[in-house]
CSV table of C-alpha atoms in Angstrom, one decimal:
chain,number,residue,atom,x,y,z
A,1,MET,CA,-40.5,-43.1,14.5
A,2,ASN,CA,-37.4,-41.4,13.1
A,3,ILE,CA,-37.7,-38.1,11.4
A,4,LEU,CA,-36.5,-38.4,7.8
A,5,THR,CA,-34.1,-35.7,6.8
A,6,LYS,CA,-30.9,-35.3,4.9
A,7,LEU,CA,-27.5,-34.4,6.2
A,8,THR,CA,-25.3,-32.5,3.7
A,9,VAL,CA,-22.0,-30.8,3.9
A,10,PHE,CA,-21.6,-27.3,2.4
A,11,LEU,CA,-18.3,-26.8,0.7
A,12,LEU,CA,-17.2,-23.9,-1.5
A,13,MET,CA,-15.8,-25.9,-4.4
A,14,CYS,CA,-13.1,-24.9,-6.9
A,15,SER,CA,-13.9,-21.8,-8.9
A,16,VAL,CA,-12.2,-20.0,-11.8
A,17,THR,CA,-13.7,-16.6,-11.1
A,18,ALA,CA,-13.4,-14.0,-8.4
A,19,LYS,CA,-15.8,-14.6,-5.5
A,20,TYR,CA,-17.5,-11.6,-4.1
A,21,ASN,CA,-18.3,-11.9,-0.4
A,22,CYS,CA,-20.3,-9.0,1.1
A,23,LYS,CA,-19.1,-9.8,4.6
A,24,MET,CA,-15.7,-8.5,3.5
A,25,ASP,CA,-16.8,-6.2,0.5
A,26,GLY,CA,-20.2,-4.9,1.6
A,27,CYS,CA,-23.4,-4.2,-0.4
A,28,GLN,CA,-24.4,-1.0,-2.2
A,29,ASN,CA,-27.7,0.9,-2.2
A,30,GLY,CA,-29.0,-0.4,1.1
A,31,GLY,CA,-28.5,-4.1,0.3
A,32,ASN,CA,-28.5,-6.7,3.1
A,33,CYS,CA,-25.6,-9.1,3.4
A,34,THR,CA,-26.9,-12.7,4.0
A,35,TYR,CA,-25.4,-15.5,6.0
A,36,PHE,CA,-23.8,-16.9,2.9
A,37,GLY,CA,-22.0,-13.6,1.9
A,38,ASN,CA,-24.4,-12.8,-0.9
A,39,CYS,CA,-26.2,-9.4,-1.3
A,40,GLU,CA,-29.9,-9.3,-0.9
A,41,CYS,CA,-30.9,-6.1,-2.8
A,42,THR,CA,-33.6,-3.6,-1.9
A,43,HIS,CA,-36.5,-3.0,-4.3
A,44,GLY,CA,-35.3,-1.5,-7.6
A,45,PHE,CA,-31.7,-2.6,-7.5
A,46,VAL,CA,-29.9,-5.7,-8.8
A,47,GLY,CA,-26.4,-7.1,-9.2
A,48,TYR,CA,-24.0,-9.1,-7.1
A,49,ASP,CA,-23.4,-6.0,-4.9
A,50,CYS,CA,-26.8,-4.3,-5.7
A,51,GLY,CA,-24.8,-1.8,-7.7
A,52,VAL,CA,-27.2,-1.1,-10.6
A,53,GLN,CA,-30.7,0.4,-10.6
A,54,MET,CA,-33.2,-1.7,-12.6
A,55,ALA,CA,-34.9,1.3,-14.1
A,56,LEU,CA,-31.6,2.5,-15.6
A,57,ARG,CA,-30.8,-0.7,-17.5
A,58,SER,CA,-30.6,-0.3,-21.3
A,59,PHE,CA,-31.4,-3.0,-23.9
A,60,GLY,CA,-31.0,-3.5,-27.6
A,61,PRO,CA,-30.8,-0.3,-29.7
A,62,SER,CA,-31.1,1.9,-26.6
A,63,CYS,CA,-27.6,0.8,-25.6
A,64,SER,CA,-24.7,2.4,-27.5
A,65,ILE,CA,-21.9,0.4,-25.9
A,66,LYS,CA,-21.1,-3.3,-26.1
A,67,CYS,CA,-20.6,-4.7,-22.6
A,68,MET,CA,-18.3,-7.8,-22.5
A,69,ASN,CA,-18.1,-10.8,-20.2
A,70,GLY,CA,-21.7,-10.8,-19.1
A,71,GLY,CA,-21.8,-7.0,-18.2
A,72,THR,CA,-25.1,-5.1,-18.1
A,73,CYS,CA,-25.7,-1.9,-20.1
A,74,TYR,CA,-27.2,1.0,-18.2
A,75,ASN,CA,-27.7,4.7,-18.8
A,76,THR,CA,-27.4,3.9,-22.6
A,77,ASN,CA,-23.6,4.1,-22.6
A,78,MET,CA,-22.3,2.5,-19.4
A,79,CYS,CA,-21.5,-1.0,-18.3
A,80,TYR,CA,-22.2,-2.7,-14.9
A,81,CYS,CA,-19.8,-5.6,-14.7
A,82,THR,CA,-20.1,-9.0,-13.1
A,83,GLU,CA,-18.1,-9.7,-10.0
A,84,SER,CA,-15.0,-11.0,-11.9
A,85,PHE,CA,-14.5,-8.1,-14.4
A,86,HIS,CA,-14.1,-4.3,-14.5
A,87,GLY,CA,-13.4,-1.6,-17.1
A,88,ASN,CA,-15.7,0.7,-19.1
A,89,ARG,CA,-16.7,-2.4,-21.2
A,90,CYS,CA,-16.0,-5.0,-18.6
A,91,GLN,CA,-12.9,-6.1,-20.6
A,92,TYR,CA,-10.5,-6.6,-17.7
A,93,GLN,CA,-10.3,-9.4,-15.1
A,94,LYS,CA,-10.2,-8.3,-11.5
A,95,GLU,CA,-7.7,-11.0,-10.7
A,96,ASN,CA,-4.8,-11.2,-13.1
A,97,VAL,CA,-1.1,-11.9,-13.4
A,98,GLN,CA,1.5,-10.4,-15.8
A,99,CYS,CA,4.5,-12.6,-16.6
A,100,GLY,CA,7.8,-10.9,-17.3
A,101,LEU,CA,11.2,-12.4,-18.1
A,102,GLU,CA,12.5,-11.5,-14.7
A,103,GLY,CA,9.5,-11.1,-12.5
A,104,ILE,CA,5.7,-11.5,-11.9
A,105,GLN,CA,3.1,-8.9,-11.2
A,106,ILE,CA,-0.1,-10.0,-9.5
A,107,THR,CA,-3.2,-7.8,-9.2
A,108,ILE,CA,-6.4,-8.4,-7.2
A,109,MET,CA,-9.1,-5.8,-7.2
A,110,THR,CA,-11.8,-5.5,-4.5
A,111,SER,CA,-14.4,-2.9,-3.5
A,112,THR,CA,-13.2,0.0,-1.5
A,113,LYS,CA,-15.2,-1.4,1.4
A,114,PHE,CA,-13.0,-4.6,1.5
A,115,GLN,CA,-12.1,-5.4,5.1
A,116,GLY,CA,-10.1,-8.6,4.7
A,117,GLU,CA,-6.5,-9.7,4.2
A,118,ILE,CA,-4.7,-10.5,0.9
A,119,THR,CA,-1.5,-12.4,1.5
A,120,THR,CA,0.8,-14.9,-0.2
A,121,LYS,CA,1.1,-18.3,1.4
A,122,PRO,CA,3.2,-18.7,3.2
A,123,ASN,CA,3.3,-15.0,4.0
A,124,SER,CA,6.6,-13.3,4.7
A,125,THR,CA,7.8,-9.9,6.0
A,126,GLY,CA,8.7,-7.9,2.9
A,127,CYS,CA,6.5,-9.9,0.6
A,128,GLN,CA,3.4,-7.8,0.9
A,129,PHE,CA,0.6,-6.6,-1.5
A,130,ARG,CA,0.5,-2.8,-2.0
A,131,SER,CA,-2.9,-1.3,-1.8
A,132,PHE,CA,-4.0,1.7,-3.9
A,133,LEU,CA,-7.2,3.2,-5.3
A,134,THR,CA,-8.0,2.4,-8.9
A,135,SER,CA,-7.5,5.5,-11.1
A,136,ASN,CA,-10.5,4.8,-13.4
A,137,SER,CA,-12.9,3.7,-10.7
A,138,THR,CA,-14.1,5.2,-7.5
A,139,SER,CA,-15.5,1.9,-6.2
A,140,LEU,CA,-12.5,-0.4,-6.7
A,141,ARG,CA,-9.3,-0.8,-4.8
A,142,SER,CA,-6.2,-2.6,-6.2
A,143,PHE,CA,-3.8,-4.9,-4.3
A,144,ARG,CA,-0.6,-5.5,-6.2
A,145,LEU,CA,2.5,-7.6,-5.7
A,146,ILE,CA,5.6,-7.5,-7.8
A,147,THR,CA,8.3,-10.1,-7.2
A,148,PRO,CA,11.4,-11.3,-9.1
A,149,LEU,CA,11.4,-14.9,-10.2
A,150,SER,CA,14.5,-15.6,-8.0
A,151,LEU,CA,14.3,-18.4,-5.4
A,152,GLN,CA,17.3,-16.9,-3.6
A,153,THR,CA,16.8,-15.9,0.1
A,154,THR,CA,17.6,-12.3,-0.9
A,155,ASN,CA,14.1,-12.2,-2.6
A,156,PRO,CA,11.5,-11.5,0.2
A,157,CYS,CA,9.0,-13.6,-1.7
A,158,HIS,CA,11.2,-16.6,-2.4
A,159,ARG,CA,9.2,-18.9,0.0
A,160,ALA,CA,5.9,-18.1,-1.8
A,161,ILE,CA,7.2,-19.0,-5.3
A,162,ASN,CA,6.8,-22.6,-6.5
A,163,ARG,CA,9.0,-23.6,-9.5
A,164,THR,CA,8.3,-26.6,-11.7
A,165,VAL,CA,10.6,-27.7,-14.6
A,166,THR,CA,9.6,-30.0,-17.4
A,167,PRO,CA,11.6,-30.8,-20.6
A,168,ASP,CA,9.8,-28.1,-22.6
A,169,LYS,CA,8.7,-25.4,-20.0
A,170,VAL,CA,9.3,-23.8,-16.7
A,171,THR,CA,6.3,-22.9,-14.5
A,172,TYR,CA,6.3,-20.4,-11.7
A,173,SER,CA,3.2,-20.2,-9.4
A,174,ILE,CA,2.2,-18.2,-6.4
A,175,ASP,CA,-0.7,-19.0,-4.1
A,176,VAL,CA,-2.6,-16.0,-2.6
A,177,ALA,CA,-5.1,-16.2,0.2
A,178,VAL,CA,-8.1,-13.7,0.2
A,179,SER,CA,-9.5,-14.1,3.7
A,180,GLU,CA,-11.1,-12.2,6.6
A,181,LYS,CA,-8.3,-13.3,9.0
A,182,GLU,CA,-4.8,-14.3,8.1
A,183,GLY,CA,-4.0,-17.9,8.9
A,184,VAL,CA,-7.7,-19.0,9.2
A,185,TYR,CA,-9.8,-20.6,6.4
A,186,ASN,CA,-13.6,-20.5,6.1
A,187,PRO,CA,-15.2,-22.2,3.1
A,188,LEU,CA,-18.1,-19.7,2.9
A,189,ARG,CA,-16.0,-16.6,3.1
A,190,ASP,CA,-12.4,-17.2,2.0
A,191,ARG,CA,-10.7,-18.4,-1.1
A,192,ILE,CA,-7.2,-19.3,-2.2
A,193,VAL,CA,-6.1,-18.3,-5.8
A,194,ASN,CA,-3.2,-19.8,-7.7
A,195,PHE,CA,-1.5,-17.4,-10.1
A,196,LYS,CA,0.7,-19.2,-12.7
A,197,CYS,CA,3.2,-18.1,-15.3
A,198,VAL,CA,4.5,-20.7,-17.9
A,199,TYR,CA,7.8,-20.0,-19.8
A,200,PRO,CA,9.1,-22.0,-22.8
A,201,ARG,CA,12.6,-23.4,-22.1
A,202,ARG,CA,14.1,-21.0,-24.6
A,203,ILE,CA,14.6,-17.3,-24.8
A,204,GLY,CA,11.2,-15.6,-25.4
A,205,GLU,CA,8.2,-14.0,-23.7
A,206,GLY,CA,6.4,-15.8,-20.9
A,207,THR,CA,2.8,-16.7,-21.2
A,208,THR,CA,0.0,-16.7,-18.6
A,209,GLN,CA,-2.0,-19.8,-17.8
A,210,ASP,CA,-4.7,-20.6,-15.3
A,211,ASN,CA,-4.1,-17.4,-13.6
A,212,THR,CA,-7.2,-17.5,-11.4
A,213,GLN,CA,-7.6,-21.1,-10.5
A,214,SER,CA,-9.0,-21.4,-7.0
A,215,TYR,CA,-9.1,-24.5,-4.7
A,216,THR,CA,-10.0,-25.7,-1.3
A,217,PRO,CA,-7.1,-26.6,1.1
A,218,VAL,CA,-9.0,-29.2,3.0
A,219,GLU,CA,-10.7,-32.6,2.2
A,220,LEU,CA,-13.6,-33.8,4.3
A,221,LEU,CA,-14.3,-37.5,4.6
A,222,TYR,CA,-17.3,-39.1,6.4
A,223,LEU,CA,-16.8,-42.3,8.2
A,224,ASN,CA,-18.9,-44.9,10.0
A,225,THR,CA,-18.1,-46.4,13.4
A,226,ARG,CA,-15.6,-48.8,11.7
A,227,LEU,CA,-13.8,-45.7,10.3
A,228,GLN,CA,-14.7,-46.7,6.8
A,229,PRO,CA,-16.2,-44.2,4.3
A,230,LEU,CA,-19.9,-43.9,4.5
A,231,THR,CA,-21.7,-45.4,1.6
A,232,GLN,CA,-25.3,-45.2,2.8
A,233,GLY,CA,-27.6,-43.1,5.0
A,234,VAL,CA,-27.5,-42.9,8.7
A,235,GLN,CA,-30.4,-42.7,11.2
A,236,GLU,CA,-31.0,-39.9,13.6
A,237,GLY,CA,-29.0,-40.7,16.7
A,238,ASP,CA,-26.4,-42.8,14.9
A,239,VAL,CA,-22.7,-42.1,15.4
A,240,PHE,CA,-20.5,-41.0,12.5
A,241,PHE,CA,-17.1,-39.3,12.1
A,242,ILE,CA,-15.9,-36.3,10.0
A,243,ASP,CA,-12.2,-36.2,9.1
A,244,PHE,CA,-10.7,-32.8,8.2
A,245,THR,CA,-7.5,-33.5,6.2
A,246,PRO,CA,-5.1,-30.8,4.8
A,247,THR,CA,-4.7,-31.4,1.1
A,248,THR,CA,-1.4,-31.4,-0.7
A,249,GLU,CA,-2.4,-28.0,-2.1
A,250,SER,CA,-3.0,-26.5,1.4
A,251,GLY,CA,0.4,-24.7,1.1
A,252,ASN,CA,1.6,-23.0,4.2
A,253,ILE,CA,-1.7,-21.3,5.4
A,254,PHE,CA,-0.5,-20.4,8.8
A,255,GLU,CA,1.1,-17.4,10.5
A,256,PRO,CA,4.6,-16.5,9.2
A,257,GLU,CA,6.0,-16.4,12.7
A,258,SER,CA,5.1,-20.0,13.4
A,259,TYR,CA,6.6,-21.0,10.1
A,260,CYS,CA,9.9,-19.2,10.9
A,261,ASN,CA,10.1,-20.8,14.3
A,262,TYR,CA,9.5,-24.2,12.7
A,263,GLN,CA,12.1,-23.6,10.1
A,264,ARG,CA,14.7,-22.7,12.7
A,265,LYS,CA,14.2,-26.2,14.3
A,266,HIS,CA,14.1,-28.3,11.1
A,267,THR,CA,16.7,-28.4,8.3
A,268,ASN,CA,14.3,-29.6,5.6
A,269,LYS,CA,12.0,-27.0,4.0
A,270,VAL,CA,8.3,-27.4,4.7
A,271,LYS,CA,6.1,-27.8,1.7
A,272,GLY,CA,2.4,-27.6,2.5
A,273,SER,CA,0.5,-27.6,5.8
A,274,ASN,CA,0.6,-31.0,7.4
A,275,GLY,CA,-1.7,-30.2,10.3
A,276,LEU,CA,-5.0,-28.3,11.0
A,277,GLN,CA,-7.3,-27.3,13.8
A,278,VAL,CA,-11.1,-26.8,13.7
A,279,MET,CA,-11.3,-23.4,15.4
A,280,SER,CA,-15.1,-23.0,15.1
A,281,MET,CA,-17.9,-25.0,13.6
A,282,GLU,CA,-21.7,-24.6,13.4
A,283,ALA,CA,-24.5,-26.5,11.8
A,284,PHE,CA,-27.1,-24.7,9.8
A,285,SER,CA,-30.4,-25.4,7.9
A,286,VAL,CA,-32.4,-23.2,5.5
A,287,HIS,CA,-36.2,-23.4,5.6
A,288,ASN,CA,-38.6,-20.9,3.9
A,289,GLY,CA,-35.8,-18.3,3.5
A,290,LYS,CA,-34.6,-18.5,7.1
A,291,VAL,CA,-31.3,-19.8,8.2
A,292,THR,CA,-31.2,-21.6,11.5
A,293,THR,CA,-27.7,-22.1,13.0
A,294,PHE,CA,-26.4,-24.1,15.9
A,295,LYS,CA,-22.9,-23.4,17.2
A,296,MET,CA,-20.9,-26.5,18.1
A,297,ILE,CA,-17.3,-25.5,18.4
A,298,GLU,CA,-15.8,-22.2,19.4
A,299,LYS,CA,-12.1,-21.2,19.8
A,300,GLY,CA,-11.1,-24.8,19.2
A,301,CYS,CA,-13.4,-26.2,22.0
A,302,ILE,CA,-16.7,-28.1,22.0
A,303,LEU,CA,-19.4,-26.0,23.5
A,304,PRO,CA,-21.3,-27.5,26.5
A,305,THR,CA,-24.6,-27.1,24.6
A,306,ALA,CA,-23.3,-29.2,21.8
A,307,GLU,CA,-21.8,-32.1,23.9
A,308,SER,CA,-24.8,-34.3,23.2
A,309,ARG,CA,-24.1,-34.0,19.4
A,310,VAL,CA,-20.4,-33.6,19.2
A,311,LYS,CA,-18.9,-36.4,21.2
A,312,SER,CA,-15.2,-35.8,20.7
A,313,MET,CA,-12.6,-33.9,18.6
A,314,ASN,CA,-9.1,-35.4,18.3
A,315,VAL,CA,-5.9,-35.2,16.3
A,316,VAL,CA,-5.2,-38.3,14.2
A,317,GLU,CA,-1.9,-38.9,12.6
A,318,GLY,CA,-1.7,-40.3,9.1
A,319,LYS,CA,0.5,-40.3,6.0
A,320,ARG,CA,0.3,-38.9,2.5
A,321,PRO,CA,0.9,-41.1,-0.5
A,322,ASN,CA,4.5,-39.8,-0.6
A,323,GLY,CA,5.1,-40.9,3.1
A,324,ASP,CA,4.9,-37.4,4.7
A,325,ARG,CA,3.1,-37.3,8.0
A,326,ILE,CA,-0.1,-35.4,8.3
A,327,PHE,CA,-2.2,-34.5,11.3
A,328,LYS,CA,-5.9,-34.4,10.6
A,329,THR,CA,-8.8,-33.5,12.9
A,330,ARG,CA,-11.4,-36.2,13.5
A,331,ILE,CA,-14.8,-35.2,15.0
A,332,GLU,CA,-17.2,-37.8,16.4
A,333,MET,CA,-20.8,-36.8,16.0
A,334,THR,CA,-24.3,-38.0,16.6
A,335,ALA,CA,-26.6,-37.5,13.6
A,336,PHE,CA,-29.3,-35.0,14.3
A,337,SER,CA,-31.9,-32.8,12.6
A,338,LEU,CA,-31.9,-29.1,13.1
A,339,TYR,CA,-35.2,-28.1,11.4
A,340,GLY,CA,-37.6,-30.8,10.4
A,341,ASN,CA,-36.7,-32.4,7.1
A,342,SER,CA,-34.4,-29.5,6.0
A,343,TYR,CA,-30.9,-30.1,4.8
A,344,LEU,CA,-28.2,-29.8,7.5
A,345,HIS,CA,-25.0,-28.1,6.5
A,346,PHE,CA,-21.7,-27.3,8.3
A,347,ASN,CA,-19.7,-24.1,8.3
A,348,TYR,CA,-16.3,-23.9,9.9
A,349,ASP,CA,-13.1,-22.0,10.5
A,350,LEU,CA,-9.8,-23.9,10.1
A,351,LYS,CA,-6.3,-23.0,11.2
A,352,PHE,CA,-3.4,-24.7,9.4
A,353,CYS,CA,0.0,-25.6,11.0
A,354,PRO,CA,3.3,-26.9,9.6
A,355,GLU,CA,2.9,-30.0,11.8
A,356,ALA,CA,0.5,-30.9,14.6
A,357,CYS,CA,-1.2,-27.8,15.8
A,358,PRO,CA,-0.6,-26.8,19.5
A,359,GLU,CA,-3.1,-28.3,21.9
A,360,ILE,CA,-5.9,-26.0,23.1
A,361,ARG,CA,-7.0,-26.2,26.7
A,362,CYS,CA,-10.7,-26.0,26.8
A,363,VAL,CA,-12.9,-24.6,29.6
A,364,LYS,CA,-16.7,-24.6,30.1
A,365,ARG,CA,-18.4,-21.9,28.1
A,366,GLN,CA,-21.8,-20.2,28.2
A,367,ARG,CA,-24.6,-22.1,26.4
A,368,VAL,CA,-25.4,-20.8,22.9
A,369,GLN,CA,-29.0,-21.1,21.6
A,370,PRO,CA,-29.8,-21.7,17.9
A,371,THR,CA,-30.3,-18.4,16.0
A,372,GLN,CA,-32.3,-17.5,12.9
A,373,HIS,CA,-31.2,-15.3,10.0
A,374,HIS,CA,-33.8,-14.1,7.5
A,375,GLN,CA,-32.8,-14.7,3.9
A,376,GLN,CA,-34.9,-14.7,0.7
A,377,ASN,CA,-32.3,-16.0,-1.8
A,378,PHE,CA,-29.5,-18.5,-1.1
A,379,HIS,CA,-27.1,-20.5,-3.3
A,380,PHE,CA,-25.2,-23.6,-2.5
A,381,GLY,CA,-21.8,-23.6,-4.1
A,382,GLY,CA,-21.2,-27.2,-5.0
A,383,PRO,CA,-22.0,-30.9,-4.5
A,384,GLY,CA,-21.6,-32.5,-1.1
A,385,LEU,CA,-22.2,-35.8,0.5
A,386,ASN,CA,-26.0,-36.5,1.1
A,387,ILE,CA,-26.7,-38.7,4.1
A,388,VAL,CA,-30.3,-39.6,4.6
A,389,ILE,CA,-31.2,-39.6,8.3
């Protein structure tokens, strides 16, 4: 008799607020960083980074300051802000853009423990964020980029600027990747933020719009053995496919050197990433506060211990609606259960390329056993596809 379970895919969906990830930013006051990048606080502390002591919180008349944007009053006259805001009253956004008539200034604030990368996409030598400590806070670091609006090659950031013209306005936008490793995307850890400035087509001040709109650069599609979208559940042991396809918004999320080499060989400018590789992938389930993981792909290769579950991984050429070629990765899998009737999720690292990514030669690797991570609180960031096994 088949074990009944559910197969779900975990994807970090679009968000309009800053995403705090303790794997890059850390936790305060002895907090533990969970598998999902959330802080698990020690007794007596709360907050997204465990930054405020419960006993010091102030309520009602005992608080003499008005905290904005969901901030928490403590010590009677201080505010502990949510992950997306800062300031003595939480009045400022941590991710913001200032639109000038001749240039754009982008600021992203992180904790001083931040260990990731903040880059435009595509990234270019000379178009770099400048890092400095925030003057009014000892726990925040600012990353700032100032660039002219010029699309001329003399502007180091010209490849990162997207310009759209309509009869009544001109829009300039820049995509910024906040990631642990440049050129690699992980849905649990990384995010891509679109900063936008909209100008009326007449002399006057520019306006800011949708300055922190985030998105995912990949689309996942689940297929049956006829390569048609799955519309019903699958049984344990059944074969199905997962297609990883770069979206039109994927930008150029790859190393600047590979982009430059590609540009020297092609006369047409590349817009968007047309290929991707699955560099690592693991399945995980959560049961009674514990996370059980099973590594399937590492360094672009299927692990020997996963060969009974991951049958193949191939590059499949396709086309976008506008006719552009794309190179998606298709993984053939056998449906399985990792922990009884718990949900099964996938976590992965993706590398994006201007065209088809270079082939990786795989060798046999040491077997990897499932591991467990203790976690009391967990949160799933968006809807996925439920497949009943």
